[in-house]
Amino acid sequence: MNPVYQRRRRLNRFVMVLCLAAALFGIAWLLMILVSLLIQGLPALSPSVFFERTQMSGGGLGNAILGSLVMTALATVGGSIIGIAAGTWLAEYGGRSHLANTIRFINDVLLSAPSIIVGLYIYAIIVLPMGHFSGWAGAASLMVLIIPVVIRSTEDMLLLVSGTLREAASALGAHRWWVVIRVCYTGAKAGIITGILLGCARISGETAPLLFTALNSNQWVFNLNSEMPNLPMVLYQNMTINSFIPAKVDLAWTGALILTAAVLILNILARFISARKG
Amino acid sequence: MTSTRSVSASQQQDLLGANAREQAALRRNGIIDRIFEKGTLTLALAVLALLGTIMASLIVAGWPALQELGWSFFTGDRWAANIEHFGALPAIYGTLVTSIIAIIIAVPVSLGIAIFLTELCPVSLRRVLGTMVELLAGVPSIIYGMWGVEVLSPFLREHFPTLFPAGTGLTTAGLILAIMIIPFITAITRDVMVTVPAMMRESAYGMGCTTWEVVRNVIFPSVRGGIVGGVILGLGRALGETMAVTFVIGNNLFLSPTLTGQGTSIAALIANQFPEADGLQRSALLLLGLVLFVITFIVLAIARLMLRRIENRAP
């Protein structure tokens, strides 16, 4: 056989074996995490975990789950509206203009901005002036985190919609806004929803920004103006300052299992919907 | 732009010989067009305002500490709140070292997994494994932290006692960060690789390319921006990651010259001390937050410049 061809084939086989090894390596680590989550989290899982509030020694996670749901929902709705609008401008109107490039660059920075910085920022602009921690501050910090994710995915997905579709709609007499809303959004819908859900999954597990904004509480709190219980902070506190109480650590693992399961279910649901419509 | 559009709209009306109702509809749609564009622009500008206010709030809040401490804040190798001695060097060092370890481990592994998923994997497994990786990218960081402190560091302490005497430390944190960002970078890389049209792939194979040559010469060049973007996101995540690192880095406030020693990172230090901080300490921690933000900013700017240079070189 041709020596050049043999060399190319050898190189190919070598790289592909490396890729296989990488896949096995990565998937093994990740499986290990899931398995230990199941082993440590399942024993304490019971209906009372969902319906009882947090107490000094154990109790349930009901109030924390509710608080997390409220803050995540608020942040996701607000962040999606702002993010989709801004992403639309970047993709449809901004083009390669100086302003659009600047916004894109800033958005990339915010996308990678450490979540703890966002926590400090909300602390400085909301918590300090108000004088107390609150659910609003927590939701605001989560919203700041989800906006760049939605902007990025909206823009990317709109740019994937082919220009001929836009031209065809325009040729039929559709106005620009109508083209964007009916043609571009339809074409990019699955991608935008995926982006929102990725962002939602990200903020539902964020702990760092809530440290200085929503803090935590042992009560059933429906008042967004006071400290707000939330699942990630319960996990953090149970694993650090309360880690000497075994019941608290067990509860933290159960909470971790619930949180992870919620994120996964959310993702699977989104894939199901976008697969059916797309 | 706007003027040409309005001219063409009026010409359109004449040309089409539109009746009054149609003209009103055209005008109404024109107004909606303008409102839509200006509305989305306003919200896009809000992004600029967001960055500006983040910077401003951190500078304003950290200013007292900068005035009080001056350069010793950046050169001091010790952070002791009880004697009001605040040196940021250990935290900056810890942040950079853990992130570099994480990226060195994560990037080759992530690219390998992405190539495996898009090119090698049997089609029946592809969807399952791909979905798994995507789902795992969403696992919250605090879960990795809990796993790191309860499973990984006892394991390291038991099996490699000479390298990891305490189980926790800078390298452990780097390892956890790598595990965290592998699914993240993989999911993005895979997503962009899948968008390469099948015809490009097929024509390269048709010319006799091996799988590696197709990946190297066809797929990577056409999705380079996406891959670099994914790596940037991973690096950003590693630099500012708080919860996972706080659990396993050891939280030692002195400068530790070894890679396996215990240390701290900027984010971990803030998370640990901010809730109880007041006065100068709070200001110093906010200043530290500004330092972290500036580091992130510089890293991203460098990556963007590199990306632009590569894009310019391509024909």
Coordinates of C-alpha atoms in Angstrom, one line a residue:
Chain A
M1 CA 0.0 0.0 0.0
N2 CA 1.0 3.6 -0.5
P3 CA 3.2 4.7 2.4
V4 CA 1.5 8.1 2.6
Y5 CA -1.9 6.5 2.8
Q6 CA -0.7 4.2 5.5
R7 CA 0.7 7.0 7.5
R8 CA -2.6 8.9 7.2
R9 CA -4.5 5.8 8.3
R10 CA -2.3 5.3 11.3
L11 CA -2.7 8.9 12.4
N12 CA -6.4 8.6 11.9
R13 CA -6.6 5.5 14.0
F14 CA -4.4 7.0 16.7
V15 CA -6.6 10.1 17.1
M16 CA -9.8 8.2 17.0
V17 CA -8.6 5.9 19.8
L18 CA -7.7 9.1 21.8
C19 CA -11.2 10.4 21.2
L20 CA -12.8 7.1 22.4
A21 CA -10.6 7.3 25.5
A22 CA -11.7 10.9 26.1
A23 CA -15.3 9.9 25.8
L24 CA -14.9 7.0 28.3
F25 CA -12.9 9.2 30.7
G26 CA -15.5 12.0 30.7
I27 CA -18.5 9.8 30.9
A28 CA -17.0 7.7 33.7
W29 CA -16.5 10.7 35.9
L30 CA -20.0 12.0 35.2
L31 CA -21.6 8.6 35.8
M32 CA -19.8 8.4 39.1
I33 CA -21.3 11.7 40.2
L34 CA -24.8 10.6 39.3
V35 CA -24.4 7.2 41.0
S36 CA -23.2 8.8 44.3
L37 CA -26.0 11.3 44.1
L38 CA -28.5 8.4 43.9
I39 CA -26.8 6.3 46.6
Q40 CA -26.6 9.2 49.1
G41 CA -29.8 11.0 48.2
L42 CA -32.4 8.2 47.8
P43 CA -32.5 6.9 51.4
A44 CA -33.9 10.1 52.9
L45 CA -36.3 10.8 50.0
S46 CA -39.9 10.7 51.2
P47 CA -43.1 12.8 50.6
S48 CA -42.5 14.7 53.9
V49 CA -39.3 16.2 52.3
F50 CA -41.5 18.1 49.9
F51 CA -44.2 19.2 52.4
E52 CA -42.4 20.0 55.6
R53 CA -40.4 23.2 56.1
T54 CA -36.8 23.4 57.1
Q55 CA -36.2 23.0 60.9
M56 CA -33.2 23.3 63.2
S57 CA -32.5 19.6 63.0
G58 CA -33.7 18.2 59.7
G59 CA -37.3 18.7 58.7
G60 CA -38.1 19.0 55.0
L61 CA -37.3 21.1 52.0
G62 CA -40.8 22.2 51.1
N63 CA -40.3 26.0 51.7
A64 CA -36.9 26.0 50.0
I65 CA -38.3 24.2 46.9
L66 CA -41.2 26.7 46.7
G67 CA -38.9 29.7 47.1
S68 CA -36.6 28.5 44.4
L69 CA -39.5 27.9 42.1
V70 CA -40.8 31.4 42.6
M71 CA -37.5 33.2 42.1
T72 CA -36.5 31.1 39.1
A73 CA -39.8 31.6 37.4
L74 CA -39.7 35.4 37.9
A75 CA -36.1 35.6 36.6
T76 CA -36.8 33.3 33.6
V77 CA -39.9 35.2 32.4
G78 CA -38.2 38.6 32.8
G79 CA -34.9 37.5 31.4
S80 CA -36.5 35.8 28.4
I81 CA -38.4 38.9 27.3
I82 CA -35.3 41.1 27.6
G83 CA -33.0 38.5 26.1
I84 CA -35.1 37.6 23.1
A85 CA -35.7 41.3 22.3
A86 CA -32.0 42.2 22.5
G87 CA -30.9 39.1 20.6
T88 CA -33.4 40.0 17.9
W89 CA -31.9 43.4 17.5
L90 CA -28.4 42.0 17.2
A91 CA -29.4 39.4 14.6
E92 CA -31.9 41.3 12.5
Y93 CA -31.0 45.0 12.8
G94 CA -27.5 45.3 14.3
G95 CA -25.6 43.4 11.6
R96 CA -21.9 44.1 11.8
S97 CA -22.2 47.7 12.9
H98 CA -19.9 49.1 15.6
L99 CA -22.6 49.3 18.2
A100 CA -23.8 45.7 17.6
N101 CA -20.2 44.4 17.8
T102 CA -19.8 46.3 21.1
I103 CA -23.0 44.9 22.5
R104 CA -22.0 41.4 21.4
F105 CA -18.6 41.7 23.1
I106 CA -20.1 43.0 26.3
N107 CA -22.7 40.2 26.2
D108 CA -20.0 37.7 25.9
V109 CA -18.3 39.2 28.9
L110 CA -21.5 39.1 30.9
L111 CA -22.1 35.5 29.8
S112 CA -18.9 34.4 31.4
A113 CA -19.2 36.9 34.2
P114 CA -18.8 35.0 37.5
S115 CA -22.1 34.6 39.2
I116 CA -20.7 35.7 42.5
I117 CA -19.9 39.1 40.9
V118 CA -23.6 39.4 40.0
G119 CA -24.4 38.7 43.6
L120 CA -22.1 41.5 44.8
Y121 CA -23.6 43.8 42.2
I122 CA -27.2 43.2 43.2
Y123 CA -26.0 43.5 46.9
A124 CA -24.6 46.9 46.1
I125 CA -27.5 48.3 44.1
I126 CA -30.6 46.6 45.7
V127 CA -29.8 45.0 49.1
L128 CA -27.7 48.0 50.5
P129 CA -30.3 50.7 49.6
M130 CA -33.2 48.6 50.8
G131 CA -31.4 47.7 53.9
H132 CA -32.3 44.0 53.9
F133 CA -32.1 40.8 51.9
S134 CA -35.1 39.9 49.8
G135 CA -36.6 37.6 47.3
W136 CA -36.7 40.4 44.8
A137 CA -33.0 40.8 45.0
G138 CA -32.5 37.1 44.5
A139 CA -34.7 37.1 41.5
A140 CA -32.9 40.1 40.1
S141 CA -29.6 38.5 40.4
L142 CA -30.8 35.4 38.7
M143 CA -32.3 37.5 35.9
V144 CA -29.0 39.2 35.3
L145 CA -27.5 35.7 34.9
I146 CA -30.1 34.4 32.4
I147 CA -30.3 37.5 30.1
P148 CA -26.9 36.9 28.3
V149 CA -27.6 33.2 27.8
V150 CA -30.9 34.0 26.1
I151 CA -29.4 36.9 24.0
R152 CA -26.6 34.6 22.7
S153 CA -28.8 31.7 21.8
T154 CA -31.5 33.9 20.3
E155 CA -29.0 35.7 18.1
D156 CA -27.2 32.5 17.1
M157 CA -30.5 30.8 16.2
L158 CA -31.9 33.7 14.2
L159 CA -28.7 33.9 12.2
L160 CA -29.1 30.2 11.3
V161 CA -32.5 31.1 9.7
S162 CA -31.6 31.3 6.0
G163 CA -31.8 34.7 4.3
T164 CA -33.8 33.3 1.4
L165 CA -36.7 32.7 3.8
R166 CA -36.7 36.3 4.9
E167 CA -36.5 37.5 1.2
A168 CA -39.3 35.2 0.2
A169 CA -41.6 36.6 3.0
S170 CA -40.6 40.1 2.1
A171 CA -41.3 39.5 -1.6
L172 CA -44.8 38.4 -0.6
G173 CA -45.3 41.8 0.9
A174 CA -44.7 41.0 4.6
H175 CA -43.3 43.8 6.8
R176 CA -40.1 43.5 8.6
W177 CA -41.6 42.9 12.1
W178 CA -44.0 40.4 10.6
V179 CA -41.1 38.6 8.9
V180 CA -39.1 38.5 12.2
I181 CA -42.0 37.4 14.3
R182 CA -43.7 34.9 12.0
V183 CA -40.8 33.6 9.8
C184 CA -37.6 34.0 11.9
Y185 CA -39.0 33.2 15.3
T186 CA -40.8 30.1 13.8
G187 CA -37.6 28.9 12.3
A188 CA -35.5 29.6 15.4
K189 CA -38.1 28.6 18.0
A190 CA -36.6 25.2 19.0
G191 CA -33.1 26.8 19.4
I192 CA -34.4 29.8 21.4
I193 CA -36.4 27.5 23.7
T194 CA -33.3 25.4 24.3
G195 CA -31.4 28.5 25.2
I196 CA -34.0 29.6 27.6
L197 CA -34.1 26.2 29.3
L198 CA -30.3 26.0 29.5
G199 CA -30.4 29.4 31.2
C200 CA -33.2 28.3 33.4
A201 CA -31.4 25.2 34.4
R202 CA -28.3 27.2 35.1
I203 CA -30.0 29.7 37.4
S204 CA -32.1 27.2 39.2
G205 CA -28.9 25.7 40.7
E206 CA -27.0 29.0 41.2
T207 CA -26.0 29.4 44.8
A208 CA -23.3 32.1 44.9
P209 CA -25.5 35.1 43.9
L210 CA -28.1 34.1 46.4
L211 CA -25.6 34.2 49.3
F212 CA -25.8 38.0 49.5
T213 CA -29.3 38.6 47.9
A214 CA -32.0 36.2 49.0
L215 CA -30.0 34.6 51.7
N216 CA -32.2 31.8 53.3
S217 CA -35.0 31.3 55.7
N218 CA -36.6 28.5 57.7
Q219 CA -40.1 29.7 57.2
W220 CA -42.8 29.3 54.7
V221 CA -42.3 32.7 53.1
F222 CA -44.5 34.1 50.4
N223 CA -43.3 37.7 50.8
L224 CA -40.7 38.6 48.2
N225 CA -39.8 41.6 50.3
S226 CA -38.1 39.5 52.9
E227 CA -35.4 36.8 53.0
M228 CA -36.4 34.0 50.8
P229 CA -35.8 30.3 51.4
N230 CA -34.2 28.4 48.4
L231 CA -32.9 25.0 47.7
P232 CA -29.3 25.8 46.7
M233 CA -28.6 27.8 49.9
V234 CA -30.1 25.0 52.0
L235 CA -27.6 22.6 50.4
Y236 CA -24.7 25.0 51.0
Q237 CA -25.6 25.7 54.6
N238 CA -26.2 22.0 55.4
M239 CA -22.9 21.0 53.9
T240 CA -20.9 23.7 55.6
I241 CA -22.0 25.4 58.8
N242 CA -24.4 22.5 59.7
S243 CA -22.3 19.7 58.4
F244 CA -21.8 18.3 61.9
I245 CA -25.5 17.3 62.0
P246 CA -25.8 14.0 60.0
A247 CA -29.5 14.5 59.4
K248 CA -28.8 17.8 57.7
V249 CA -26.1 16.3 55.5
D250 CA -28.5 13.5 54.5
L251 CA -31.2 16.1 53.7
A252 CA -28.7 18.0 51.6
W253 CA -28.0 15.0 49.5
T254 CA -31.7 14.4 49.0
G255 CA -32.1 18.1 48.1
A256 CA -29.2 17.7 45.6
L257 CA -31.0 14.7 44.0
I258 CA -34.2 16.7 43.8
L259 CA -32.5 19.7 42.3
T260 CA -30.6 17.6 39.7
A261 CA -33.7 15.6 38.8
A262 CA -35.7 18.9 38.3
V263 CA -33.0 20.2 36.0
L264 CA -32.9 17.0 34.0
I265 CA -36.7 16.7 33.7
L266 CA -36.9 20.3 32.6
N267 CA -34.4 19.6 29.9
I268 CA -36.0 16.4 28.7
L269 CA -39.4 18.1 28.5
A270 CA -37.9 20.9 26.4
R271 CA -36.3 18.4 24.0
F272 CA -39.6 16.6 23.7
I273 CA -41.6 19.7 22.8
S274 CA -39.0 21.1 20.4
A275 CA -38.6 17.7 18.7
R276 CA -42.3 17.4 18.2
K277 CA -42.7 20.9 16.8
G278 CA -39.5 21.1 14.9
Chain B
M1 CA -31.4 53.4 6.4
T2 CA -34.7 54.8 7.7
S3 CA -35.0 57.5 5.0
T4 CA -34.6 55.1 2.1
R5 CA -37.2 52.8 3.6
S6 CA -39.8 55.6 4.0
V7 CA -39.1 56.8 0.5
S8 CA -39.6 53.3 -0.9
A9 CA -42.7 52.9 1.2
S10 CA -44.3 56.0 -0.4
Q11 CA -43.2 54.9 -3.9
Q12 CA -44.7 51.6 -3.2
Q13 CA -48.1 53.2 -2.4
D14 CA -48.1 55.1 -5.7
L15 CA -46.9 52.1 -7.7
L16 CA -49.4 49.7 -6.2
G17 CA -52.2 52.2 -6.5
A18 CA -53.3 51.2 -3.0
N19 CA -56.7 52.4 -1.8
A20 CA -57.1 54.3 1.4
R21 CA -57.5 51.3 3.6
E22 CA -54.4 49.6 2.3
Q23 CA -52.4 52.8 2.6
A24 CA -53.5 53.0 6.3
A25 CA -52.4 49.4 6.8
L26 CA -49.0 50.2 5.2
R27 CA -48.5 53.2 7.4
R28 CA -49.5 51.3 10.5
N29 CA -47.1 48.5 9.7
G30 CA -44.4 51.0 9.0
I31 CA -44.9 52.5 12.5
I32 CA -44.9 49.0 14.1
D33 CA -41.7 48.3 12.2
R34 CA -40.0 51.3 13.7
I35 CA -41.4 50.6 17.2
F36 CA -40.2 47.0 17.0
E37 CA -36.7 48.1 15.9
K38 CA -36.3 50.8 18.5
G39 CA -37.8 48.6 21.3
T40 CA -35.4 45.8 20.7
L41 CA -32.5 48.3 20.4
T42 CA -33.4 49.8 23.8
L43 CA -33.2 46.4 25.4
A44 CA -29.9 45.6 23.6
L45 CA -28.5 48.8 25.0
A46 CA -29.6 47.7 28.4
V47 CA -26.8 45.1 28.2
L48 CA -24.3 48.0 27.9
A49 CA -25.9 49.7 30.9
L50 CA -25.7 46.5 32.8
L51 CA -21.9 46.2 32.3
G52 CA -21.5 49.8 33.1
T53 CA -23.4 49.6 36.4
I54 CA -21.7 46.4 37.5
M55 CA -18.3 48.1 37.0
A56 CA -19.4 51.3 38.6
S57 CA -21.0 49.7 41.6
L58 CA -17.9 47.6 42.3
I59 CA -15.5 50.5 41.9
V60 CA -17.6 52.8 44.1
A61 CA -18.0 50.0 46.8
G62 CA -14.3 49.0 46.6
W63 CA -12.9 52.6 46.5
P64 CA -12.5 53.0 50.3
A65 CA -10.4 49.8 50.5
L66 CA -8.2 50.9 47.6
Q67 CA -7.6 54.3 49.2
E68 CA -6.9 52.7 52.6
L69 CA -4.7 49.9 51.4
G70 CA -3.2 51.2 48.1
W71 CA -0.8 48.9 46.3
S72 CA -0.3 46.6 49.3
F73 CA -3.7 45.2 48.5
F74 CA -2.3 43.6 45.3
T75 CA 1.2 42.7 46.6
G76 CA 0.3 41.5 50.1
D77 CA 0.6 37.7 50.4
R78 CA -1.6 37.4 53.5
W79 CA -5.3 38.0 54.1
A80 CA -6.1 38.4 57.8
A81 CA -9.4 40.1 58.6
N82 CA -8.8 40.3 62.4
I83 CA -5.8 42.6 62.0
E84 CA -7.2 44.4 59.0
H85 CA -4.4 43.1 56.7
F86 CA -5.8 42.4 53.3
G87 CA -3.4 41.0 50.6
A88 CA -5.1 39.7 47.5
L89 CA -2.2 37.7 46.1
P90 CA -3.1 34.2 47.5
A91 CA -6.6 34.5 46.1
I92 CA -5.5 35.7 42.7
Y93 CA -2.9 33.0 42.5
G94 CA -5.4 30.3 43.5
T95 CA -8.0 31.5 40.9
L96 CA -5.5 31.5 38.1
V97 CA -3.8 28.2 39.0
T98 CA -7.1 26.2 39.4
S99 CA -8.5 27.6 36.2
I100 CA -5.4 26.8 34.2
I101 CA -5.4 23.2 35.6
A102 CA -9.0 22.8 34.7
I103 CA -8.6 24.1 31.1
I104 CA -5.5 21.9 30.4
I105 CA -7.5 18.8 31.4
A106 CA -10.9 19.8 30.0
V107 CA -10.2 21.1 26.5
P108 CA -8.6 17.9 25.0
V109 CA -11.1 15.7 26.7
S110 CA -14.1 17.8 25.6
L111 CA -12.9 18.0 22.0
G112 CA -12.3 14.2 22.1
I113 CA -15.8 13.5 23.3
A114 CA -17.3 15.9 20.8
I115 CA -15.4 14.2 17.9
F116 CA -16.5 10.8 19.3
L117 CA -20.1 11.9 19.5
T118 CA -20.3 13.4 16.0
E119 CA -18.0 11.2 13.9
L120 CA -17.3 7.9 15.6
C121 CA -20.2 6.9 17.8
P122 CA -22.8 4.4 16.3
V123 CA -25.9 6.4 15.3
S124 CA -28.1 4.4 17.8
L125 CA -26.0 5.5 20.7
R126 CA -25.4 9.0 19.4
R127 CA -28.6 10.5 20.6
V128 CA -28.5 8.9 24.0
L129 CA -24.9 9.9 24.8
G130 CA -25.3 13.4 23.3
T131 CA -28.4 14.0 25.4
M132 CA -26.6 12.7 28.4
V133 CA -23.7 15.2 28.0
E134 CA -26.1 18.0 27.3
L135 CA -28.1 17.2 30.4
L136 CA -25.0 17.0 32.6
A137 CA -23.9 20.4 31.4
G138 CA -26.9 21.7 33.4
V139 CA -26.0 20.0 36.7
P140 CA -25.6 22.8 39.3
S141 CA -22.1 23.6 40.5
I142 CA -23.0 23.1 44.1
I143 CA -23.7 19.4 43.3
Y144 CA -20.1 19.1 42.0
G145 CA -18.9 20.8 45.2
M146 CA -20.7 18.3 47.4
W147 CA -19.4 15.4 45.4
G148 CA -15.9 16.8 45.6
V149 CA -15.9 17.2 49.3
E150 CA -17.7 13.9 50.1
V151 CA -16.3 11.6 47.5
L152 CA -13.3 12.9 45.5
S153 CA -11.2 14.4 48.3
P154 CA -11.5 11.4 50.7
F155 CA -10.6 9.2 47.7
L156 CA -7.5 11.3 46.8
R157 CA -6.5 11.5 50.5
E158 CA -6.6 7.7 50.8
H159 CA -5.0 6.7 47.5
F160 CA -2.5 9.5 46.9
P161 CA -1.5 10.6 50.4
T162 CA 1.8 12.0 49.4
L163 CA 0.3 14.2 46.7
F164 CA -2.9 15.1 48.5
P165 CA -2.2 15.0 52.2
A166 CA -5.5 16.7 53.0
G167 CA -7.5 15.6 50.0
T168 CA -8.5 19.2 49.4
G169 CA -6.3 21.8 47.7
L170 CA -5.6 23.7 44.5
T171 CA -5.2 20.6 42.3
T172 CA -8.3 19.0 43.7
A173 CA -10.2 22.2 42.9
G174 CA -8.7 22.2 39.4
L175 CA -9.8 18.7 38.9
I176 CA -13.4 19.4 40.0
L177 CA -13.5 22.4 37.8
A178 CA -12.3 20.3 34.8
I179 CA -15.1 17.7 35.5
M180 CA -17.6 20.6 35.7
I181 CA -16.7 22.3 32.5
I182 CA -16.1 19.1 30.3
P183 CA -19.9 18.6 29.7
F184 CA -20.2 22.3 29.2
I185 CA -17.5 22.6 26.5
T186 CA -18.5 19.3 25.0
A187 CA -22.2 20.2 24.5
I188 CA -21.3 23.5 22.8
T189 CA -18.6 22.0 20.6
R190 CA -20.9 19.1 19.6
D191 CA -23.8 21.5 18.9
V192 CA -21.7 23.6 16.5
M193 CA -20.1 20.5 14.8
V194 CA -23.5 19.1 14.1
T195 CA -24.4 22.3 12.2
V196 CA -21.8 21.6 9.5
P197 CA -23.7 20.6 6.4
A198 CA -23.6 16.9 5.6
M199 CA -22.6 17.7 2.0
M200 CA -19.3 19.3 3.1
R201 CA -18.5 16.3 5.2
E202 CA -19.5 13.9 2.3
S203 CA -17.5 15.7 -0.3
A204 CA -14.4 15.5 1.9
Y205 CA -14.9 11.8 2.5
G206 CA -15.5 11.4 -1.2
M207 CA -12.1 12.9 -1.9
G208 CA -10.6 10.2 0.2
C209 CA -10.1 12.0 3.5
T210 CA -9.8 10.0 6.7
T211 CA -12.1 10.8 9.6
W212 CA -9.4 12.8 11.3
E213 CA -8.7 14.8 8.2
V214 CA -12.3 15.6 7.8
V215 CA -12.5 16.8 11.4
R216 CA -9.2 18.7 11.2
N217 CA -9.6 20.3 7.7
V218 CA -13.3 20.7 7.1
I219 CA -15.3 20.7 10.4
F220 CA -13.0 22.5 12.8
P221 CA -12.3 25.4 10.4
S222 CA -15.9 26.0 9.7
V223 CA -17.0 26.0 13.3
R224 CA -13.8 27.4 14.9
G225 CA -15.6 30.4 16.3
G226 CA -18.2 28.2 18.1
I227 CA -15.5 26.0 19.6
V228 CA -13.4 28.9 20.9
G229 CA -16.7 30.4 22.2
G230 CA -17.4 27.2 24.1
V231 CA -13.9 27.1 25.6
I232 CA -14.2 30.8 26.6
L233 CA -17.4 30.0 28.4
G234 CA -15.7 27.1 30.1
L235 CA -12.8 29.2 31.2
G236 CA -15.1 32.0 32.4
R237 CA -17.0 29.4 34.4
A238 CA -13.8 28.1 35.9
L239 CA -12.4 31.5 36.8
G240 CA -15.5 32.6 38.7
E241 CA -16.8 29.3 39.9
T242 CA -17.6 29.7 43.6
M243 CA -19.5 26.9 45.2
A244 CA -17.6 23.9 43.9
V245 CA -14.2 25.5 44.6
T246 CA -15.2 26.7 48.1
F247 CA -15.8 23.2 49.1
V248 CA -12.6 21.6 47.9
I249 CA -9.8 24.3 47.7
G250 CA -9.0 24.2 51.4
N251 CA -9.6 27.9 52.2
N252 CA -6.0 28.6 53.3
L253 CA -5.4 32.3 53.3
F254 CA -1.6 32.2 52.9
L255 CA 0.2 32.0 49.6
S256 CA 0.9 28.3 48.9
P257 CA 3.7 27.9 46.4
T258 CA 2.9 24.2 45.6
L259 CA 0.2 23.1 43.2
T260 CA -1.1 20.4 45.5
G261 CA -1.2 22.7 48.6
Q262 CA -4.3 24.2 50.0
G263 CA -5.2 27.7 49.0
T264 CA -8.1 29.9 48.2
S265 CA -9.6 31.6 45.2
I266 CA -11.2 35.1 44.8
A267 CA -14.7 33.7 44.6
A268 CA -14.2 31.3 47.5
L269 CA -12.8 34.0 49.7
I270 CA -15.7 36.3 48.9
A271 CA -18.3 33.5 49.5
N272 CA -16.6 32.6 52.8
Q273 CA -16.1 36.1 54.3
F274 CA -18.7 38.4 52.7
P275 CA -21.8 37.4 54.7
E276 CA -20.1 38.4 58.0
A277 CA -18.0 41.2 56.6
D278 CA -18.4 44.9 57.5
G279 CA -16.6 48.2 56.9
L280 CA -13.1 47.9 55.5
Q281 CA -13.3 44.1 55.1
R282 CA -16.5 44.4 53.0
S283 CA -15.0 47.1 50.9
A284 CA -11.9 45.0 50.4
L285 CA -14.0 42.0 49.3
L286 CA -15.9 44.1 46.8
L287 CA -12.6 45.4 45.5
L288 CA -11.5 41.8 45.1
G289 CA -14.7 41.2 43.2
L290 CA -13.7 44.0 40.8
V291 CA -10.3 42.3 40.4
L292 CA -12.0 39.0 39.5
F293 CA -14.2 40.8 37.0
V294 CA -11.3 42.6 35.4
I295 CA -9.4 39.3 35.1
T296 CA -12.4 37.7 33.4
F297 CA -12.6 40.7 31.1
I298 CA -8.9 40.5 30.1
V299 CA -9.1 36.8 29.4
L300 CA -12.2 37.3 27.2
A301 CA -10.6 40.2 25.3
I302 CA -7.5 38.1 24.6
A303 CA -9.6 35.2 23.3
R304 CA -11.6 37.6 21.1
L305 CA -8.5 39.1 19.6
M306 CA -7.1 35.6 18.9
L307 CA -10.3 34.6 17.3
R308 CA -10.3 37.7 15.1
R309 CA -6.7 37.0 14.0
I310 CA -7.6 33.4 13.0
E311 CA -10.7 34.6 11.2
N312 CA -8.6 37.2 9.2
R313 CA -6.0 34.5 8.3
A314 CA -8.7 32.3 6.8
P315 CA -9.3 32.9 3.1

